Each structure stands twice: as structure tokens, then as C-alpha cells.
């Protein structure tokens, strides 16, 4: 039917940064952060925990669960916006670390929706090249892209990686359908400069720093509205009732966004997987980390219907349905 997830894996940096720790960096409190976001702590990468390294470890765990060797991987797609280099791609570094000599590799850039977009690309690829195996990875070290003096943003984000192994199966399971969107006209509500966009005077490069900037309230409103629209559109298209969903794994941005979304959708709270309290918003890594935790906790049984949704800078957003 479509791309089936053979194995999941995740990797979190060792170092924890609690809300109390953040109170020493900016004027804030555990009470303020937790009540506004549901986040208690997040992980912060150290040296040796670059995005490609976290992604590689997550990929190894996913391959171990799938019981496949690295030589069997044909394609590596990495969703990230925080690789240590712009070129080569993070995916090429993962390929090198794994020694995945038979794979080609590239990155997908769709901010917090990156994993969902990469999963869709992997699924579409496998519908054409059915005898291949793919690694889809979401990995971020947003601590390197955060302004640690800006209390509006630095409380939100964390580092980590998650990965899945995909294979096409002629069975009634796998990715059922996706409903993905972008609206570049809203770019300036959530963005991060990369490098100077042009240099007509050919001046020597300086480093102004690239940090996440955000209009929090606007992002909040659009996030709820957009994910709700994408999910309802998908359910109508596939003729599926919300009650038929066994587990929902949303992008873990903020507990208040998720609670609002859940109440508007009318899905039971206990069917929604939440781990934002432990890791904050890990952007493209949040869904595959949550998916791996849910999988390893036994929350997914063969035949279950899984709903995944995301929202991020761009804006980018969407929803996918998977039969486990
Ligand atoms: N600690 C204490 N006070 C803070 C603070 C912090 N970390 N951050 C902001 N404040 C202050 C503000 O300065 C403001 O003070 P003022 O009234 O004196 O100006 C006050 O708290 C309220 O700020 P506001 O921005 O209105 O708060 P909010 O209720 O909208 O919550 C967010 C802020 C960021 C938590 C919320 O807007 C949000 O979750 N947005 C979505 C962000 C997101 O998920 N982005 C990623 C999407 S993928």
C-alpha cells in the first residue's frame, strides 16, 4: 500500500537545561515557562553531538530495530535547519558516518515540518522504486541557533534527533496519505537568517549570527488553525472519522497549542502522545523522537491508525495518516 516504518530510533544529547537553569540566563521563571508552554526541561548538544552525529545514532537504532544492515539503505533524507555546514548536506555527513556506501543522500528544509515533508518524499519515492529502503531522519541542534538573551524564544527550543527506516510493502499498512501546505507570505512571523543573501561589493564575510526570531502570538494562532485545517481536510478526503484514530503524534511545540488543537478536533486526550515537557520544541526532530518513544513504549500495535501533524516556519504545515 505504501511506505511502511520498519524501525524507529532516537538520540538525545546528554546535557539537560531546566527552566530553573534558564532563570539564570534571562529574566524568567519555571512557573512562567511551564504554564505558557508545558516545557520543564530540554536537551542541549555538546561537542560531538552535532546534528549529523545525533542523526547517525538515531539512524543506527532504527536500523537495529528494523534488523537491516547499512548496506541495504538506498536513500537517506535528513530534515534539519541546524546542520553545522550549509554544504555538504547533513544527509551526506550521516551517510559518511554510517558508511552507507549504497545510498544517495540529501536534506529537506521545511523547519518544524521537515520530518513530515521528508516522510512524504520517502513514501512517494518508494511508490516508484518499490524494492528500495530509505532512512528518513529529523535532527536539530537549535541551541546553536537560539539567542540565549531573548526570553521570548530561548525557553522554547531543544536539541535531538529521530529516525525511521522505510520500505514499500504490498500490505494494508504504511503511509496512507498526506496533506501538506506552505505559505511563504507569512515567512516573517518565524524565521532565521542563514547568511548574507547577496554581496555586491564583494566584502569579506562577517558573522552576524543567525538566530530564530518569532511573533509568538501570531505563530500560536496560525499553528492551531493550520494543523486543524490540514487534519480535517485529510480525514474528509480519506473518509475517516476522528474516532478511528488510535494515536496522534503532533509536532511538540507547546502544550497550549496542542490542547487547543485537541479540543477543536474532538480527539480524546489519552490518544495524543505528548513529550514536550522533556525536550521542548526540537523542530524537525520532534515527531520522530515522539514516534520512537511511543513505539518503544508499546503504544502502537499492528493495524493501528496513526495521525501525525506539524507546523513550522515558512509557514509549513500538514498532516499524515499511517496504518501501523
Ligand atoms: N519569561 C517571563 N516573561 C516573559 C517571557 C519569559 N520567558 N517571555 C515573554 N515574557 C513576557 C513578555 O515580555 C510580556 O511582557 P509584557 O506584557 O510586559 O510585554 C509577557 O510575558 C507576555 O508575553 P506574550 O508574548 O504576550 O506571551 P504569550 O502568552 O503569547 O506567550 C509564547 C509567549 C511564546 C509562549 C506563546 O506566544 C507561544 O507559545 N507561541 C507559539 C510559539 C511556538 O510554538 N513557536 C514554534 C512553532 S513551530
Short mmCIF file of C-alpha atoms and ligand atoms in Angstrom, two decimals:
data_model
loop_
_atom_site.label_atom_id
_atom_site.label_comp_id
_atom_site.label_asym_id
_atom_site.label_seq_id
_atom_site.Cartn_x
_atom_site.Cartn_y
_atom_site.Cartn_z
CA UNK A 1 0.00 0.00 0.00
CA UNK A 2 2.80 2.46 0.83
CA UNK A 3 5.95 3.12 2.83
CA UNK A 4 5.96 1.03 5.98
CA UNK A 5 8.06 2.00 9.00
CA UNK A 6 10.30 -1.00 9.74
CA UNK A 7 12.11 0.56 12.69
CA UNK A 8 12.40 3.76 14.74
CA UNK A 9 15.27 5.29 16.69
CA UNK A 10 16.11 8.48 18.54
CA UNK A 11 19.03 10.20 20.19
CA UNK A 12 19.03 12.98 22.75
CA UNK A 13 22.08 14.92 23.95
CA UNK A 14 23.21 14.20 27.50
CA UNK A 15 23.07 17.75 28.84
CA UNK A 16 19.77 18.91 30.36
CA UNK A 17 18.73 22.56 30.71
CA UNK A 18 15.85 23.07 33.15
CA UNK A 19 13.56 26.08 33.46
CA UNK A 20 15.41 26.91 36.68
CA UNK A 21 18.71 26.93 34.76
CA UNK A 22 17.14 29.29 32.19
CA UNK A 23 16.18 31.63 35.02
CA UNK A 24 19.91 32.25 35.46
CA UNK A 25 20.29 33.29 31.81
CA UNK A 26 17.22 35.51 31.29
CA UNK A 27 14.51 37.05 33.45
CA UNK A 28 12.01 34.23 33.60
CA UNK A 29 10.72 31.53 35.93
CA UNK A 30 9.80 27.87 35.92
CA UNK A 31 6.20 28.87 36.62
CA UNK A 32 6.04 31.26 33.62
CA UNK A 33 7.62 28.82 31.18
CA UNK A 34 5.70 25.76 32.30
CA UNK A 35 2.31 27.49 32.42
CA UNK A 36 2.79 29.09 28.94
CA UNK A 37 4.45 26.16 27.16
CA UNK A 38 4.25 22.92 29.18
CA UNK A 39 8.05 22.63 28.92
CA UNK A 40 10.09 21.71 32.02
CA UNK A 41 13.45 20.86 30.55
CA UNK A 42 15.24 20.44 27.22
CA UNK A 43 18.46 18.83 25.96
CA UNK A 44 21.48 20.83 24.76
CA UNK A 45 24.15 19.47 22.41
CA UNK A 46 27.81 19.46 23.35
CA UNK A 47 30.82 18.88 21.12
CA UNK A 48 30.47 15.50 19.41
CA UNK A 49 26.69 15.93 19.35
CA UNK A 50 26.29 17.84 16.10
CA UNK A 51 23.07 17.35 14.14
CA UNK A 52 24.63 14.73 11.87
CA UNK A 53 26.03 12.83 14.87
CA UNK A 54 22.69 12.75 16.71
CA UNK A 55 21.01 11.77 13.44
CA UNK A 56 23.52 9.00 12.83
CA UNK A 57 22.93 7.46 16.26
CA UNK A 58 19.15 7.66 15.82
CA UNK A 59 19.52 6.02 12.39
CA UNK A 60 21.63 3.17 13.80
CA UNK A 61 18.95 2.45 16.40
CA UNK A 62 16.22 2.50 13.76
CA UNK A 63 18.21 0.09 11.55
CA UNK A 64 18.83 -2.21 14.53
CA UNK A 65 15.10 -2.34 15.23
CA UNK A 66 14.38 -2.94 11.55
CA UNK A 67 17.04 -5.67 11.58
CA UNK A 68 18.71 -4.40 8.42
CA UNK A 69 22.31 -3.63 7.61
CA UNK A 70 23.58 -0.28 6.44
CA UNK A 71 24.40 -1.72 3.01
CA UNK A 72 20.68 -2.16 2.39
CA UNK A 73 19.98 1.60 2.63
CA UNK A 74 19.40 3.20 -0.80
CA UNK A 75 18.47 6.74 0.20
CA UNK A 76 18.97 8.99 3.24
CA UNK A 77 16.71 12.03 3.64
CA UNK A 78 17.51 14.36 6.53
CA UNK A 79 15.16 17.10 7.68
CA UNK A 80 17.07 19.83 9.51
CA UNK A 81 17.69 23.55 9.73
CA UNK A 82 20.67 23.39 12.07
CA UNK A 83 23.38 21.39 10.36
CA UNK A 84 26.93 22.50 11.18
CA UNK A 85 27.51 23.22 7.47
CA UNK A 86 25.35 24.53 4.65
CA UNK A 87 27.29 22.41 2.18
CA UNK A 88 27.63 19.43 2.15
CA UNK A 89 24.20 18.49 3.39
CA UNK A 90 23.66 16.98 6.82
CA UNK A 91 22.47 13.84 4.99
CA UNK A 92 25.89 13.44 3.33
CA UNK A 93 27.58 13.60 6.73
CA UNK A 94 25.16 10.97 8.07
CA UNK A 95 25.90 8.80 5.02
CA UNK A 96 29.65 9.14 5.68
CA UNK A 97 29.29 8.33 9.42
CA UNK A 98 27.15 5.29 8.71
CA UNK A 99 29.30 4.11 5.83
CA UNK A 100 26.11 3.84 3.78
CA UNK A 101 28.01 3.40 0.53
CA UNK A 102 24.97 2.33 -1.49
CA UNK A 103 22.84 5.34 -0.55
CA UNK A 104 22.43 8.77 -2.06
CA UNK A 105 21.59 11.49 0.41
CA UNK A 106 20.02 14.92 0.60
CA UNK A 107 18.42 17.37 3.08
CA UNK A 108 14.90 18.70 3.27
CA UNK A 109 14.37 22.20 4.63
CA UNK A 110 10.85 22.76 5.96
CA UNK A 111 11.59 23.90 9.53
CA UNK A 112 9.47 22.07 12.13
CA UNK A 113 7.50 20.34 9.35
CA UNK A 114 10.70 18.92 7.88
CA UNK A 115 10.21 15.35 9.05
CA UNK A 116 6.65 15.19 7.75
CA UNK A 117 7.71 16.58 4.37
CA UNK A 118 10.69 14.18 4.23
CA UNK A 119 8.45 11.24 5.15
CA UNK A 120 6.12 12.19 2.30
CA UNK A 121 9.06 12.40 -0.13
CA UNK A 122 10.28 8.99 1.04
CA UNK A 123 6.82 7.49 0.63
CA UNK A 124 6.45 8.90 -2.90
CA UNK A 125 9.94 7.68 -3.84
CA UNK A 126 9.12 4.16 -2.67
CA UNK A 127 5.87 4.05 -4.63
CA UNK A 128 8.03 4.37 -7.77
CA UNK A 129 11.15 2.44 -6.68
CA UNK A 130 9.45 -0.28 -4.68
CA UNK A 131 12.40 -2.52 -3.82
CA UNK A 132 14.41 0.17 -2.01
CA UNK A 133 14.94 1.04 1.64
CA UNK A 134 15.15 4.56 2.98
CA UNK A 135 16.28 6.30 6.15
CA UNK A 136 14.24 9.39 7.00
CA UNK A 137 15.79 11.43 9.79
CA UNK A 138 14.83 14.60 11.64
CA UNK A 139 17.72 16.14 13.56
CA UNK A 140 18.31 19.54 15.13
CA UNK A 141 20.75 21.40 17.31
CA UNK A 142 18.69 24.56 17.66
CA UNK A 143 20.67 25.56 20.75
CA UNK A 144 23.24 26.77 18.21
CA UNK A 145 20.60 28.97 16.52
CA UNK A 146 18.99 30.39 19.65
CA UNK A 147 19.57 33.86 21.04
CA UNK A 148 20.17 32.98 24.69
CA UNK A 149 19.42 36.57 25.69
CA UNK A 150 15.94 36.54 24.12
CA UNK A 151 13.49 35.16 26.66
CA UNK A 152 10.71 35.13 24.05
CA UNK A 153 12.40 32.32 22.13
CA UNK A 154 15.20 30.69 24.15
CA UNK A 155 12.75 28.97 26.51
CA UNK A 156 11.11 27.05 23.69
CA UNK A 157 13.70 25.01 21.84
CA UNK A 158 15.83 21.92 22.41
CA UNK A 159 18.14 19.51 20.57
CA UNK A 160 17.69 15.91 19.46
CA UNK A 161 17.16 13.51 16.58
CA UNK A 162 14.81 10.77 15.47
CA UNK A 163 14.87 8.37 12.53
CA UNK A 164 12.77 5.78 10.73
CA UNK A 165 13.56 3.07 8.20
CA UNK A 166 11.03 2.88 5.37
CA UNK A 167 10.28 0.06 2.97
CA UNK A 168 7.44 -0.36 0.48
CA UNK A 169 5.05 -3.21 1.23
CA UNK A 170 2.10 -4.54 -0.73
CA UNK A 171 0.16 -4.80 2.51
CA UNK A 172 -2.72 -2.86 4.00
CA UNK A 173 -0.35 -0.72 6.06
CA UNK A 174 2.15 2.10 5.72
CA UNK A 175 1.67 5.75 4.83
CA UNK A 176 -1.98 6.14 3.82
CA UNK A 177 -2.00 9.77 2.68
CA UNK A 178 -0.59 13.22 3.44
CA UNK A 179 -1.95 16.76 3.26
CA UNK A 180 0.93 19.26 3.18
CA UNK A 181 0.98 23.06 2.85
CA UNK A 182 3.27 26.09 2.73
CA UNK A 183 2.62 29.83 2.83
CA UNK A 184 5.76 31.84 2.20
CA UNK A 185 3.88 35.14 2.55
CA UNK A 186 3.97 34.59 6.33
CA UNK A 187 7.73 33.97 6.47
CA UNK A 188 8.41 36.96 8.75
CA UNK A 189 6.43 35.58 11.70
CA UNK A 190 9.02 32.86 12.35
CA UNK A 191 12.41 32.91 10.71
CA UNK A 192 16.17 32.62 10.99
CA UNK A 193 18.74 34.32 8.77
CA UNK A 194 21.21 31.96 7.19
CA UNK A 195 23.98 34.04 5.67
CA UNK A 196 24.03 37.35 3.79
CA UNK A 197 21.82 36.91 0.73
CA UNK A 198 24.00 38.94 -1.61
CA UNK A 199 27.37 40.64 -1.51
CA UNK A 200 27.67 43.03 -4.48
CA UNK A 201 30.69 44.84 -3.04
CA UNK A 202 32.45 41.51 -2.51
CA UNK A 203 33.19 42.36 1.10
CA UNK A 204 34.90 39.99 3.47
CA UNK A 205 32.34 37.83 5.29
CA UNK A 206 31.46 38.80 8.82
CA UNK A 207 29.30 36.69 11.09
CA UNK A 208 26.18 38.49 12.30
CA UNK A 209 24.80 35.32 13.90
CA UNK A 210 21.68 33.50 12.78
CA UNK A 211 19.01 33.26 15.45
CA UNK A 212 15.37 32.28 15.48
CA UNK A 213 13.04 35.28 15.52
CA UNK A 214 9.35 34.95 16.15
CA UNK A 215 5.99 36.69 16.65
CA UNK A 216 4.82 34.21 19.29
CA UNK A 217 1.13 35.11 19.48
CA UNK A 218 0.65 35.08 15.69
CA UNK A 219 2.53 31.78 15.37
CA UNK A 220 0.29 30.32 18.06
CA UNK A 221 -2.93 31.28 16.24
CA UNK A 222 -1.76 30.07 12.84
CA UNK A 223 -0.40 26.82 14.28
CA UNK A 224 -3.74 25.78 15.76
CA UNK A 225 -5.80 26.90 12.76
CA UNK A 226 -3.47 25.41 10.13
CA UNK A 227 -2.99 21.99 11.73
CA UNK A 228 -6.74 21.72 12.37
CA UNK A 229 -7.43 22.52 8.70
CA UNK A 230 -4.84 20.06 7.40
CA UNK A 231 -6.11 17.24 9.62
CA UNK A 232 -9.80 17.78 8.89
CA UNK A 233 -9.09 18.05 5.15
CA UNK A 234 -7.16 14.78 5.26
CA UNK A 235 -9.83 12.94 7.25
CA UNK A 236 -12.58 14.10 4.90
CA UNK A 237 -10.55 13.15 1.82
CA UNK A 238 -9.82 9.67 3.21
CA UNK A 239 -13.34 9.28 4.63
CA UNK A 240 -12.02 8.61 8.14
CA UNK A 241 -13.70 9.69 11.40
CA UNK A 242 -11.53 11.24 14.11
CA UNK A 243 -12.67 8.47 16.48
CA UNK A 244 -10.95 5.91 14.21
CA UNK A 245 -7.54 7.40 15.05
CA UNK A 246 -5.70 5.18 17.55
CA UNK A 247 -2.80 7.53 18.26
CA UNK A 248 -1.99 11.11 17.33
CA UNK A 249 1.62 12.29 17.34
CA UNK A 250 1.70 16.06 16.85
CA UNK A 251 4.77 18.23 16.46
CA UNK A 252 5.75 19.02 20.06
CA UNK A 253 5.87 22.82 20.07
CA UNK A 254 3.81 23.90 23.02
CA UNK A 255 1.25 22.23 25.28
CA UNK A 256 -1.24 25.08 24.90
CA UNK A 257 -1.19 24.81 21.10
CA UNK A 258 -1.73 21.07 21.41
CA UNK A 259 -4.56 21.34 23.95
CA UNK A 260 -6.40 23.82 21.76
CA UNK A 261 -5.90 21.65 18.69
CA UNK A 262 -7.04 18.52 20.51
CA UNK A 263 -10.21 20.17 21.81
CA UNK A 264 -11.08 21.58 18.36
CA UNK A 265 -10.56 18.18 16.71
CA UNK A 266 -12.58 16.38 19.37
CA UNK A 267 -9.98 13.63 19.75
CA UNK A 268 -9.61 12.06 23.18
CA UNK A 269 -6.66 13.47 25.15
CA UNK A 270 -5.39 9.97 26.03
CA UNK A 271 -4.91 9.23 22.32
CA UNK A 272 -2.43 12.10 21.95
CA UNK A 273 1.27 11.44 22.58
CA UNK A 274 3.00 14.29 24.39
CA UNK A 275 6.63 14.61 25.48
CA UNK A 276 7.18 18.36 25.04
CA UNK A 277 7.74 18.65 28.81
CA UNK A 278 11.02 16.70 28.49
CA UNK A 279 12.55 18.05 25.30
CA UNK A 280 10.90 21.36 24.37
CA UNK A 281 10.47 22.06 20.67
CA UNK A 282 13.09 20.04 18.78
CA UNK A 283 11.73 21.21 15.41
CA UNK A 284 12.17 18.58 12.66
CA UNK A 285 13.24 16.03 15.28
CA UNK A 286 10.15 16.27 17.47
CA UNK A 287 7.86 13.89 15.57
CA UNK A 288 10.41 11.08 15.01
CA UNK A 289 11.56 11.30 18.65
CA UNK A 290 7.95 11.06 19.85
CA UNK A 291 7.25 8.28 17.35
CA UNK A 292 10.22 6.29 18.63
CA UNK A 293 9.18 6.76 22.27
CA UNK A 294 5.59 5.79 21.52
CA UNK A 295 6.78 2.74 19.57
CA UNK A 296 9.18 1.58 22.28
CA UNK A 297 6.52 2.12 24.96
CA UNK A 298 4.24 -0.25 23.02
CA UNK A 299 1.70 2.46 22.20
CA UNK A 300 1.48 1.27 18.55
CA UNK A 301 0.03 -2.08 17.54
CA UNK A 302 -0.08 -3.61 14.05
CA UNK A 303 -3.12 -2.19 12.25
CA UNK A 304 -3.39 0.97 14.38
CA UNK A 305 -4.21 4.20 12.59
CA UNK A 306 -1.66 6.90 13.39
CA UNK A 307 -2.20 10.61 12.77
CA UNK A 308 0.86 12.86 12.58
CA UNK A 309 0.76 16.64 12.17
CA UNK A 310 3.16 19.56 12.19
CA UNK A 311 3.55 23.31 11.87
CA UNK A 312 6.67 25.41 11.39
CA UNK A 313 8.47 28.36 9.87
CA UNK A 314 7.72 29.12 6.26
CA UNK A 315 4.96 28.72 7.23
CA UNK A 316 4.89 24.99 6.54
CA UNK A 317 2.32 22.60 7.94
CA UNK A 318 0.48 19.39 7.28
CA UNK A 319 -0.85 16.06 8.44
CA UNK A 320 -0.25 12.42 7.51
CA UNK A 321 -2.08 9.18 8.21
CA UNK A 322 -0.21 5.91 8.67
CA UNK A 323 -1.52 2.39 9.16
CA UNK A 324 0.94 0.74 11.57
N1 LIG B 1 9.54 34.72 30.96
C1 LIG B 1 8.83 35.70 31.54
N2 LIG B 1 8.15 36.61 30.86
C2 LIG B 1 8.18 36.55 29.53
C3 LIG B 1 8.90 35.54 28.85
C4 LIG B 1 9.61 34.62 29.62
N3 LIG B 1 10.34 33.62 29.08
N4 LIG B 1 8.73 35.71 27.53
C5 LIG B 1 7.94 36.77 27.37
N5 LIG B 1 7.61 37.28 28.58
C6 LIG B 1 6.76 38.44 28.89
C7 LIG B 1 6.64 39.36 27.71
O1 LIG B 1 7.73 40.25 27.68
C8 LIG B 1 5.34 40.04 28.01
O2 LIG B 1 5.56 41.06 28.96
P1 LIG B 1 4.85 42.50 28.81
O3 LIG B 1 3.39 42.21 28.90
O4 LIG B 1 5.41 43.24 29.97
O5 LIG B 1 5.28 43.00 27.47
C9 LIG B 1 4.50 38.96 28.69
O6 LIG B 1 5.45 37.98 29.16
C10 LIG B 1 3.51 38.30 27.77
O7 LIG B 1 4.21 37.98 26.58
P2 LIG B 1 3.46 37.33 25.39
O8 LIG B 1 4.40 37.23 24.24
O9 LIG B 1 2.16 38.02 25.18
O10 LIG B 1 3.21 35.88 25.98
P3 LIG B 1 2.32 34.73 25.41
O11 LIG B 1 1.24 34.44 26.37
O12 LIG B 1 1.93 34.95 23.98
O13 LIG B 1 3.33 33.52 25.44
C11 LIG B 1 4.68 32.24 23.92
C12 LIG B 1 4.51 33.56 24.66
C13 LIG B 1 5.94 32.34 23.07
C14 LIG B 1 4.85 31.12 24.94
C15 LIG B 1 3.42 31.97 23.04
O14 LIG B 1 3.13 33.12 22.25
C16 LIG B 1 3.59 30.80 22.15
O15 LIG B 1 3.63 29.67 22.59
N6 LIG B 1 3.67 30.98 20.82
C17 LIG B 1 3.94 29.91 19.88
C18 LIG B 1 5.43 29.70 19.79
C19 LIG B 1 5.82 28.43 19.07
O16 LIG B 1 5.37 27.38 19.43
N7 LIG B 1 6.69 28.56 18.07
C20 LIG B 1 7.19 27.48 17.30
C21 LIG B 1 6.16 26.93 16.37
S1 LIG B 1 6.79 25.60 15.45
#
